Coordinates of C-alpha atoms and ligand atoms in Angstrom, one line a residue:
X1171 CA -73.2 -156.0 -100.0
X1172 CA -72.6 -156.1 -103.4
X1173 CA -69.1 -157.0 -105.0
X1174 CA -68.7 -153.5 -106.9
X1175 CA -70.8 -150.4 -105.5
X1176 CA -71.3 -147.0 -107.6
X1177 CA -72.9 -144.1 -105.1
X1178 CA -73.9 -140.8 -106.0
X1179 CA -71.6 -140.6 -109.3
X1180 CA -71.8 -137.4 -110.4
X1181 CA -69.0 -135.7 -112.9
X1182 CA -68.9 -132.7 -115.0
X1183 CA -66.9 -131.5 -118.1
X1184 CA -66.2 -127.7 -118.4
X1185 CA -69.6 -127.3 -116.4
X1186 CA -71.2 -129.6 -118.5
X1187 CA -73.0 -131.7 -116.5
X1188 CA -71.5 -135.4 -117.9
X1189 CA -73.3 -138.0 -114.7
X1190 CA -75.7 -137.2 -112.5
X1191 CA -75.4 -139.0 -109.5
X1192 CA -75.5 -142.7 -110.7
X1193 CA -76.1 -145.4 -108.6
X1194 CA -75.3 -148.8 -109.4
X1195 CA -74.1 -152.3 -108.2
X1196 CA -73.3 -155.4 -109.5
X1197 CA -73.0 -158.9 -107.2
X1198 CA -69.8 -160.9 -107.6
X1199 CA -69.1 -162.7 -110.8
X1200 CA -72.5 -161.1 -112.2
X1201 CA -72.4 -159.4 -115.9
X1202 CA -73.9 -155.9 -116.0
X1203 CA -74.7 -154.1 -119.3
X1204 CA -74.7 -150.3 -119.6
X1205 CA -77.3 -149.5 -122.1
X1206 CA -77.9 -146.2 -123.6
X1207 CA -77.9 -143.6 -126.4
X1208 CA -74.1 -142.2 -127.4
X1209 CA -72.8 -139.4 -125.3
X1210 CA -75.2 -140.4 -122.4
X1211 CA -71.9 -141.1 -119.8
X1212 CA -70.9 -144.5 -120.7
X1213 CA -67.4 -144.4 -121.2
X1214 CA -66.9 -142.0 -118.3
X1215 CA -68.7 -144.6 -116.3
X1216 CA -66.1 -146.7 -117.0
X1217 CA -62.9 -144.7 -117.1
X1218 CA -63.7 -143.3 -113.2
X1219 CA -64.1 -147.0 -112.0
X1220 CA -60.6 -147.6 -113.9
X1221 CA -59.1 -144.6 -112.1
X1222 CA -58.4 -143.3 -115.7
X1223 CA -61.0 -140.3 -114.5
X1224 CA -61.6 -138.8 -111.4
X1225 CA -65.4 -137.8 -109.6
X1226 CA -66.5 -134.8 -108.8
X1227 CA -68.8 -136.6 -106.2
X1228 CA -69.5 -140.1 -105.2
X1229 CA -67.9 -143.3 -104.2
X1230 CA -66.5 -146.9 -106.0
X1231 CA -66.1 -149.9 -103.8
X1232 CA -65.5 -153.4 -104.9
X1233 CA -65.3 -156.1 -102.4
X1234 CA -66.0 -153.8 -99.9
X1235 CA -63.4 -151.1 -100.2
X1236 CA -63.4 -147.9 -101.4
X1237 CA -61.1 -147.6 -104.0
X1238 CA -61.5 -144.1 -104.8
X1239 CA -57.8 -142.3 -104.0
X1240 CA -56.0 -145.7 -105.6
X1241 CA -54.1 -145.0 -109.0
X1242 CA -55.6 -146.7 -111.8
X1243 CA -52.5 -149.4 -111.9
X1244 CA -53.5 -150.5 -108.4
X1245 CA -57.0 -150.9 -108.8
X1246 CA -56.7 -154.4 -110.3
X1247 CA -59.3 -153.8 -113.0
X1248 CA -59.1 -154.8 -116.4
X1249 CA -60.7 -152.7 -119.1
X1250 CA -61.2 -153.2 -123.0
X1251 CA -61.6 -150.1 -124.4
X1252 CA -64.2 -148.8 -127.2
X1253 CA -61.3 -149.1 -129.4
X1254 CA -59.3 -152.1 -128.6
X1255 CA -55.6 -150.5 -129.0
X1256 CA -53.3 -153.7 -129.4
X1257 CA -49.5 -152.5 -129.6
X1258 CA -49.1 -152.8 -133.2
X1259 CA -45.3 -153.4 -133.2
X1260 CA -45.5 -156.1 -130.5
X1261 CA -46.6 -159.4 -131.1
X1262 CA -49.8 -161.6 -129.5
X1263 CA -47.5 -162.7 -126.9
X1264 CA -46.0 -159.7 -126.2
X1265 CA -49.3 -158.0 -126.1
X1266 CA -50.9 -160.7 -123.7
X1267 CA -47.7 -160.5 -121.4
X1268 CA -47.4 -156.5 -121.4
X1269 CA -49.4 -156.2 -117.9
X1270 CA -47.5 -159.2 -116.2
X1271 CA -43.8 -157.5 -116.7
X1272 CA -45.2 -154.2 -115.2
X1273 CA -46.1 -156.5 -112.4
X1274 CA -42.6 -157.5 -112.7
X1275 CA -44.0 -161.1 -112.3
X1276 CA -41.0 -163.7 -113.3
X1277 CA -40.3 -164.7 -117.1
X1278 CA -40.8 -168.1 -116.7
X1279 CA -44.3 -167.2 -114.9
X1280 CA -45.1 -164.3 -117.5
X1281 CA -45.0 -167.4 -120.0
X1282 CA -47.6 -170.0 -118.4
X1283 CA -49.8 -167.0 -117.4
X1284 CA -50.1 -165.6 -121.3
X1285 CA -50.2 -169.5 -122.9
X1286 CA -53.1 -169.9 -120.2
X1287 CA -55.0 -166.4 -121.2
X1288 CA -54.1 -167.0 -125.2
X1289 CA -55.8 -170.6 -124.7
X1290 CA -58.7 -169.4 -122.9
X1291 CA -59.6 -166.9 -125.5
X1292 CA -58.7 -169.9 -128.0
X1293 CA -55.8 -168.4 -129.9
X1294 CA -53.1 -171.2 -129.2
X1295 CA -50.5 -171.0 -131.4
X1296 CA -51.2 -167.2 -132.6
X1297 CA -48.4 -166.1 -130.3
X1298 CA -46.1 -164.4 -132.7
X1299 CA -48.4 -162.3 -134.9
X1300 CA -48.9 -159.2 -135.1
X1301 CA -52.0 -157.6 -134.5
X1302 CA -52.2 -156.6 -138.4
X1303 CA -52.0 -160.0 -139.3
X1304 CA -55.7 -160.9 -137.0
X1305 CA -59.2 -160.7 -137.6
X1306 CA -61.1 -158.6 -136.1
X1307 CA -62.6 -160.8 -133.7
X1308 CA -59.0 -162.6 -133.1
X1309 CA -57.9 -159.1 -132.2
X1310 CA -60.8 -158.4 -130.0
X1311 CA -59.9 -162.1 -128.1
X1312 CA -56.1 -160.7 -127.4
X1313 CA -57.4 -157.4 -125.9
X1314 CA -59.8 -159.8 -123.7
X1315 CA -56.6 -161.9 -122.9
X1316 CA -54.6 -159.0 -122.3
X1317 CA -56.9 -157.8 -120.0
X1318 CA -57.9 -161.2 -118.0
X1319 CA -54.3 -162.3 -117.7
X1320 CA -53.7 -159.8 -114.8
X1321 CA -56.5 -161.5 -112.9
X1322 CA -58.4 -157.9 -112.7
X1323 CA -60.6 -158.3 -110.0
X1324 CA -63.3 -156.1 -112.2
X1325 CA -63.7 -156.4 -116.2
X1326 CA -64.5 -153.3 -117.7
X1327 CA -65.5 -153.9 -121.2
X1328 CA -66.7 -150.8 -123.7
X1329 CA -68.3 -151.5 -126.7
X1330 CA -65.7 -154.1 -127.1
X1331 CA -68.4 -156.4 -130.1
X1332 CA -68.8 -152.9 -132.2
X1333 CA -66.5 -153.4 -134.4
X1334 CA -67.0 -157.0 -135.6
X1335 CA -70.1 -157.5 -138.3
X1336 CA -72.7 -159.5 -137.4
X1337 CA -71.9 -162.7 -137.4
X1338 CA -68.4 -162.9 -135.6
X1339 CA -70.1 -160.7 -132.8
X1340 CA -72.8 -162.8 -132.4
X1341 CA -70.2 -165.7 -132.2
X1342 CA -67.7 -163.7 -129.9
X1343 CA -71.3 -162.5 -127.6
X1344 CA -71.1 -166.5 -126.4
X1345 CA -67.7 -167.0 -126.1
X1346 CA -67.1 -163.7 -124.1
X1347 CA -70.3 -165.0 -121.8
X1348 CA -69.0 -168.2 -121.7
X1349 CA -65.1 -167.0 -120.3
X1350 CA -66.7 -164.7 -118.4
X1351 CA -68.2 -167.7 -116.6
X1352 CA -65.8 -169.7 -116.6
X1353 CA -63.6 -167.1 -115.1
X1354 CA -66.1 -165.9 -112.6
X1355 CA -65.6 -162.6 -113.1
X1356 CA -67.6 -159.4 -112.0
X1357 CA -68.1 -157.9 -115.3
X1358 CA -69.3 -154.5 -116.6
X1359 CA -70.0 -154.4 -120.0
X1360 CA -71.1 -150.9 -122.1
X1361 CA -73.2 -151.2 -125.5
X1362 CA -75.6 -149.4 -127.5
X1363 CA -76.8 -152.4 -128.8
X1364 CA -79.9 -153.2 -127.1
X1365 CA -80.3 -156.8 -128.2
X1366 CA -76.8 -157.6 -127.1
X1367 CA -77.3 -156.3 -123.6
X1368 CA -80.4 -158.8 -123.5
X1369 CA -78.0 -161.6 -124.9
X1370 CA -75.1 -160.8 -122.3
X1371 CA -76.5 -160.0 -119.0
X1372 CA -78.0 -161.1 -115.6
X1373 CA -78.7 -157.2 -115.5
X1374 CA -79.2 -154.0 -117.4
X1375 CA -78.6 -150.3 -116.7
X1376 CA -80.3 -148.3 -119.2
X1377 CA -78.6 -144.8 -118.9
X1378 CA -79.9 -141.7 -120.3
X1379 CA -78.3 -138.1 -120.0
X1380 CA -76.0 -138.9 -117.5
X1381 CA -78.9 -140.9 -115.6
X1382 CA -79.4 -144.4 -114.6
X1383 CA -83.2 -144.6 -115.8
X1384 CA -83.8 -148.3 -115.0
X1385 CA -81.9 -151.1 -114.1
X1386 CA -83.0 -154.9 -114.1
X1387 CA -82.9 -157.8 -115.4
X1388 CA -83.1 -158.0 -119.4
X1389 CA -87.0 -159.5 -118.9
X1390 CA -87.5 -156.5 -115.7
X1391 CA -86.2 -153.9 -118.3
X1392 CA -88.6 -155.6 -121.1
X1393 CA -91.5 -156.3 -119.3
X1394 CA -91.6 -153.6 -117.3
X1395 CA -90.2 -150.6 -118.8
X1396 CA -90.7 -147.3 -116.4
X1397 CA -91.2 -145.4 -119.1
X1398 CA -91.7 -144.5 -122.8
X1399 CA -87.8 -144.0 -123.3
X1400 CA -86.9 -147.7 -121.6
X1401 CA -89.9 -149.1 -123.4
X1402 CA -89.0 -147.3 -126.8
X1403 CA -85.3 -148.5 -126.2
X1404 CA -85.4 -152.0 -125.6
X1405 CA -87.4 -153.5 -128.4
X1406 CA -90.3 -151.2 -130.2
X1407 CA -93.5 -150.7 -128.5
X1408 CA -96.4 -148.8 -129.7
X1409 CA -97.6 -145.7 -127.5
X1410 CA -101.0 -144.5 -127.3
X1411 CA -101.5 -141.3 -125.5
X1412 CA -104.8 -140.2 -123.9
X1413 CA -107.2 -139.8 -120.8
X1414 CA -109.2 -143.0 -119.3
X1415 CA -112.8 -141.7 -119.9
X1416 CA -114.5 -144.3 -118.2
X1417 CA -113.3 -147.1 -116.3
X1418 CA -115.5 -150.2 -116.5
X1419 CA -114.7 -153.5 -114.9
X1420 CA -111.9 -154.7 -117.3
X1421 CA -112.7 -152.0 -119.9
X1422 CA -112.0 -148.7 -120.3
X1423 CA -112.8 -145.8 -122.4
X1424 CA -109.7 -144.1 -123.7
X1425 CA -109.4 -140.8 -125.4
X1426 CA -106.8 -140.3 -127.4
X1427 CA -104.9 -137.1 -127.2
X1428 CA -104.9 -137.0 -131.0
X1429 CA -109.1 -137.6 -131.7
X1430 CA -110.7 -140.5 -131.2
X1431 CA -111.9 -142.7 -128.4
X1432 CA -110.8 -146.9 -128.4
X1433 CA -111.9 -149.4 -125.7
X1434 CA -108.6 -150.8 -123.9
X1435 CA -108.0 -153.9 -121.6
X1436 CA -107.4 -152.8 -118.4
X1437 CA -106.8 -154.9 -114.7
X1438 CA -109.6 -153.9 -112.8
X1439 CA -107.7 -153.3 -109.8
X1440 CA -105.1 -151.4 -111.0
X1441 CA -105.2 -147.9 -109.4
X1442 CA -103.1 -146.2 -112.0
X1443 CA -106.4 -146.2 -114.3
X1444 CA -109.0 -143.8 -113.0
X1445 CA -111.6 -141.7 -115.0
X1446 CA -109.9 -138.5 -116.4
X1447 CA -106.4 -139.9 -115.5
X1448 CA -103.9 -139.3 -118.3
X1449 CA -101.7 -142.3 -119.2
X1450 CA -99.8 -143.9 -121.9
X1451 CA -100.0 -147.4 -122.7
X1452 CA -97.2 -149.1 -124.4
X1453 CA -97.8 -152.7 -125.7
X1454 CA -95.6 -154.5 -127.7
X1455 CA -95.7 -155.5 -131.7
X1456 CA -95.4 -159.1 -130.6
X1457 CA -98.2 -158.7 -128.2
X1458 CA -100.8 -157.8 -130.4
X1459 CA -102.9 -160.5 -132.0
X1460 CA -104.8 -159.7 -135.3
X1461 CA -108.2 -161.7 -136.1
X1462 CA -110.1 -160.5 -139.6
X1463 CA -113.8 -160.9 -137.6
X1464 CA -114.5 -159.4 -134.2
X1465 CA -116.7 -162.0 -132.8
X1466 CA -116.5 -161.4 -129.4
X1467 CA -116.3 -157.3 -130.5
X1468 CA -113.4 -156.3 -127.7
X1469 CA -110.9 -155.8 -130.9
X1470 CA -110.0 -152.2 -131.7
X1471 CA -110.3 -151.8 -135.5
X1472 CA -108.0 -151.0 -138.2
X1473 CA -106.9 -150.9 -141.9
X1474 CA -103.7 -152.6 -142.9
X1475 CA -101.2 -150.2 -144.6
X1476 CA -97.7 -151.8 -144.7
X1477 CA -96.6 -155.3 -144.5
X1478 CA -93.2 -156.8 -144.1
X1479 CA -92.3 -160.4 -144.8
X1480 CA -89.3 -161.9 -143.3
X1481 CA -90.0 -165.6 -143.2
X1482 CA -90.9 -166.9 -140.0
X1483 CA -92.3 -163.5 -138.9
X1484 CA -94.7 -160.5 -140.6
X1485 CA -94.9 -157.0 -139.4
X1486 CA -97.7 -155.1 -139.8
X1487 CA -98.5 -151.4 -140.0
X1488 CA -101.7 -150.9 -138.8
X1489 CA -103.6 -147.8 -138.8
X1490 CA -105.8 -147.1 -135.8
X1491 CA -107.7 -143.6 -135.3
X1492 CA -104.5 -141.8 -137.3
X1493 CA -101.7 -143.8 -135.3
X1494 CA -99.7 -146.4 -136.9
X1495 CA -99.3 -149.7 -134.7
X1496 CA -96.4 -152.0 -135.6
X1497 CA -98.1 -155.7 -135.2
X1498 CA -95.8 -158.4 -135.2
X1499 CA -96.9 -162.3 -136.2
X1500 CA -95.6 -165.7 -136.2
X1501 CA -96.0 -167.0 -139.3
X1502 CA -96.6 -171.0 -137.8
X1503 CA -98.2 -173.2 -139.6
X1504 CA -101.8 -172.6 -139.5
X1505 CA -101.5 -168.5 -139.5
X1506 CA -103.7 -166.0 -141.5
X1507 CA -101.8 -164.0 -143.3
X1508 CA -102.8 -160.6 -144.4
X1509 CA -102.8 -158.2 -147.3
X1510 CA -102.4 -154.5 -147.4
X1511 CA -106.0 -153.0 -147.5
X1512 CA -107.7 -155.2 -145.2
X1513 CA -109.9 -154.7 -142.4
X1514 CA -108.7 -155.9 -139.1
X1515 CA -109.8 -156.0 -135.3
X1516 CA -106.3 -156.0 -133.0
X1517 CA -106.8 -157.8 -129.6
X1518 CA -104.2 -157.6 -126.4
X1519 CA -104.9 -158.8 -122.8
X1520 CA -104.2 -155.8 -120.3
X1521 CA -101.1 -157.7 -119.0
X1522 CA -99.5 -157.4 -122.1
X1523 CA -100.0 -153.7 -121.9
X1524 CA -97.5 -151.4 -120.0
X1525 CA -98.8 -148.2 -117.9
X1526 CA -96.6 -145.9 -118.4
X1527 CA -97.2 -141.9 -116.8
X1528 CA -93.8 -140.2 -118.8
Ligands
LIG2365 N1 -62.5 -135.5 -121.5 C1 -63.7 -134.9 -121.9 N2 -63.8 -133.5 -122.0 C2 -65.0 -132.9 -122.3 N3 -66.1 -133.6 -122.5 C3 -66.1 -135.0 -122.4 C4 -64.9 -135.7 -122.1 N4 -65.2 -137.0 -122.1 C5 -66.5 -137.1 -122.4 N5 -67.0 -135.9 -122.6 C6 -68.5 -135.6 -122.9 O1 -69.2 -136.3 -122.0 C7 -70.4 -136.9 -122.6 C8 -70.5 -138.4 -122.3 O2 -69.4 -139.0 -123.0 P1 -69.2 -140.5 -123.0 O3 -67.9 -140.8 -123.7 O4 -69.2 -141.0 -121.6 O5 -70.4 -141.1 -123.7 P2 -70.9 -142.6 -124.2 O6 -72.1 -142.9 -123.5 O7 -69.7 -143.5 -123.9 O8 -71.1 -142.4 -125.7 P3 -70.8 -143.4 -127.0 O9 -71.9 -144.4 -127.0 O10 -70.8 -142.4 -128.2 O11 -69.4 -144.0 -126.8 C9 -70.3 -136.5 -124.1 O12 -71.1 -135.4 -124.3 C10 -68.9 -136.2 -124.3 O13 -68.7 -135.2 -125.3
LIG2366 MG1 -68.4 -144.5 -125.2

């Protein structure tokens, strides 16, 4: 059984429908990352397993018991919220210590508790300033303390990186991964940062609309997207949309619903790819190798229209049959590079193609 369980979570605002029965669960001391477009349920994911929000149907259960009719304050779970809300007045300390003297835990324990959480989060000697006087990211590490110090048997995180730029997030992505280890603890965390849910976590839901859409691991979610919204979501991926015309070994002819007809890789015993079976196939800029001559003639041709250099890596627009395909390269040592104008043959193996049906 696994450590927290979400069934059937379904809630609705003024008869707006907010979740639609959500299923998830996350094994103990196991980081999950809620993924998804704003206003798609996130938050109120999170504020019903706090207890700050109450279902209209469906169950929460961690450890095995169902924790739906407890207050919030007796659920035991710690949550950073999207905006982290430090008391401004009080200091570090103070802030740290403000769950432990609702707990009515002893001074001299309240003490050794919040120099314990402050040094875990590595702000030692920080203890009398006010939030005012942090960084960002110091200010993000007391909300984490504050939280943690209660020793929340859940940690509820939302958006809690946002507001740092780029580089102290990246920074505070690794140390939050590497408490949140250290600590063991079952963790939830919400973004709408895609590449920081592959950073953070054993597993991904990737919500849409008050839906769970998909939820796997980070390569699961990328390798195998279910469909064009996952696969658009996570990292680009080029679509093309059509009917198999005729399947031929590990070939197939493809119309495309816009004009035109393109021979694809295909498995040959995959029984998603018939004759006169609409399909989309999804393959990834990365995936997609580009050669200037078509010796072995499997390439599907096109005309280079945009490039963009960024060092180590070039992405190409590529026009094929009206459709621009994103074409990513290394640019190692011996690669060809290649200007705007030229003739090109694109080649990709048929498992680095996604079937996709919606
Ligand atoms: N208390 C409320 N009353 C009415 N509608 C609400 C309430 N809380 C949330 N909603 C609505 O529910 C939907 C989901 O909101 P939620 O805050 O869960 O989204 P989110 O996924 O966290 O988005 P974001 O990424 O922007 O934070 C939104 O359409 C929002 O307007
Ligand atoms: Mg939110």
């Amino acid at each position: 059984m696994a450590y927290l369980e979400i069934k059937n979570l379904s809630k609705s605002f003024h008869g707006n429908q907010v979740l639609d029965h959500i299923d998830i669960e996350v094994e103990k001391g196991a980081f999950l990352s809620l993924l998804g477009p704003s206003g798609c349920g996130k938050t109120t994911t999170m504020r019903i397993v706090a207890g700050f929000e109450r279902q209209d149907e469906g169950t929460i259960s961690i450890d095995g018991k169902v924790i739906d009719r407890l207050p919030a304050y007796k659920r035991n779970v710690g949550m950073v919220f999207q905006s982290y809300a430090l008391f401004p007045h009080m200091t570090v300390a103070q802030n740290v210590a403000y769950g432990l003297e609702q707990r009515k835990m002893s001074r001299s324990d309240i003490r050794k508790e919040v120099a314990k959480a402050l040094e875990m989060v590595r702000l030692t000697g920080y203890e009398n300033r006010k939030p005012k006087q942090l960084s960002g990211g110091q200010q993000q590490r007391v909300a984490l303390a504050r939280a943690l110090v209660i020793k929340p048997s859940l940690l509820l995180l939302d958006e809690s990186l946002s507001a740092l730029d780029k580089n102290l997030r990246t920074a505070m992505q690794i140390e939050l991964r590497m408490i949140q280890k250290e600590v063991g603890i079952t963790t939830v965390f919400v973004t709408h940062d895609q590449e920081e849910a592959m950073t953070l976590s054993d597993r991904i839901a990737v919500m849409k609309e008050g839906k769970i859409v998909q939820i796997g691991s980070p390569q699961e979610i990328y390798e195998k997207p279910v469909n064009t919204f996952v696969a658009g979501f996570i990292g680009h991926s080029n679509f093309l949309k059509g009917t198999v015309l005729e399947k031929s070994g590990d070939k197939a002819v493809f119309q495309l619903d816009s004009g035109g007809k393109l021979v694809v890789p295909v498995e040959p015993s995959d029984s998603r790819v018939q004759n006169g079976k609409p399909l989309i196939l999804s393959i990834r800029p990365e995936r997609i190798r580009l050669t200037q001559d078509d010796f072995a003639n499997t390439g599907v041709k096109g005309t280079i229209k945009f490039i963009t250099y960024v060092g180590s890596l070039s992405t190409y627009l590529v026009e094929v049959m009206g459709h621009e395909l994103k074409v990513q390269q290394q640019n190692d040592a011996d690669a060809r590079a290649f200007r705007q104008g030229d003739e090109v043959c694109l080649h990709w193996s048929a498992e680095n193609q996604t079937i996709l049906t919606e």
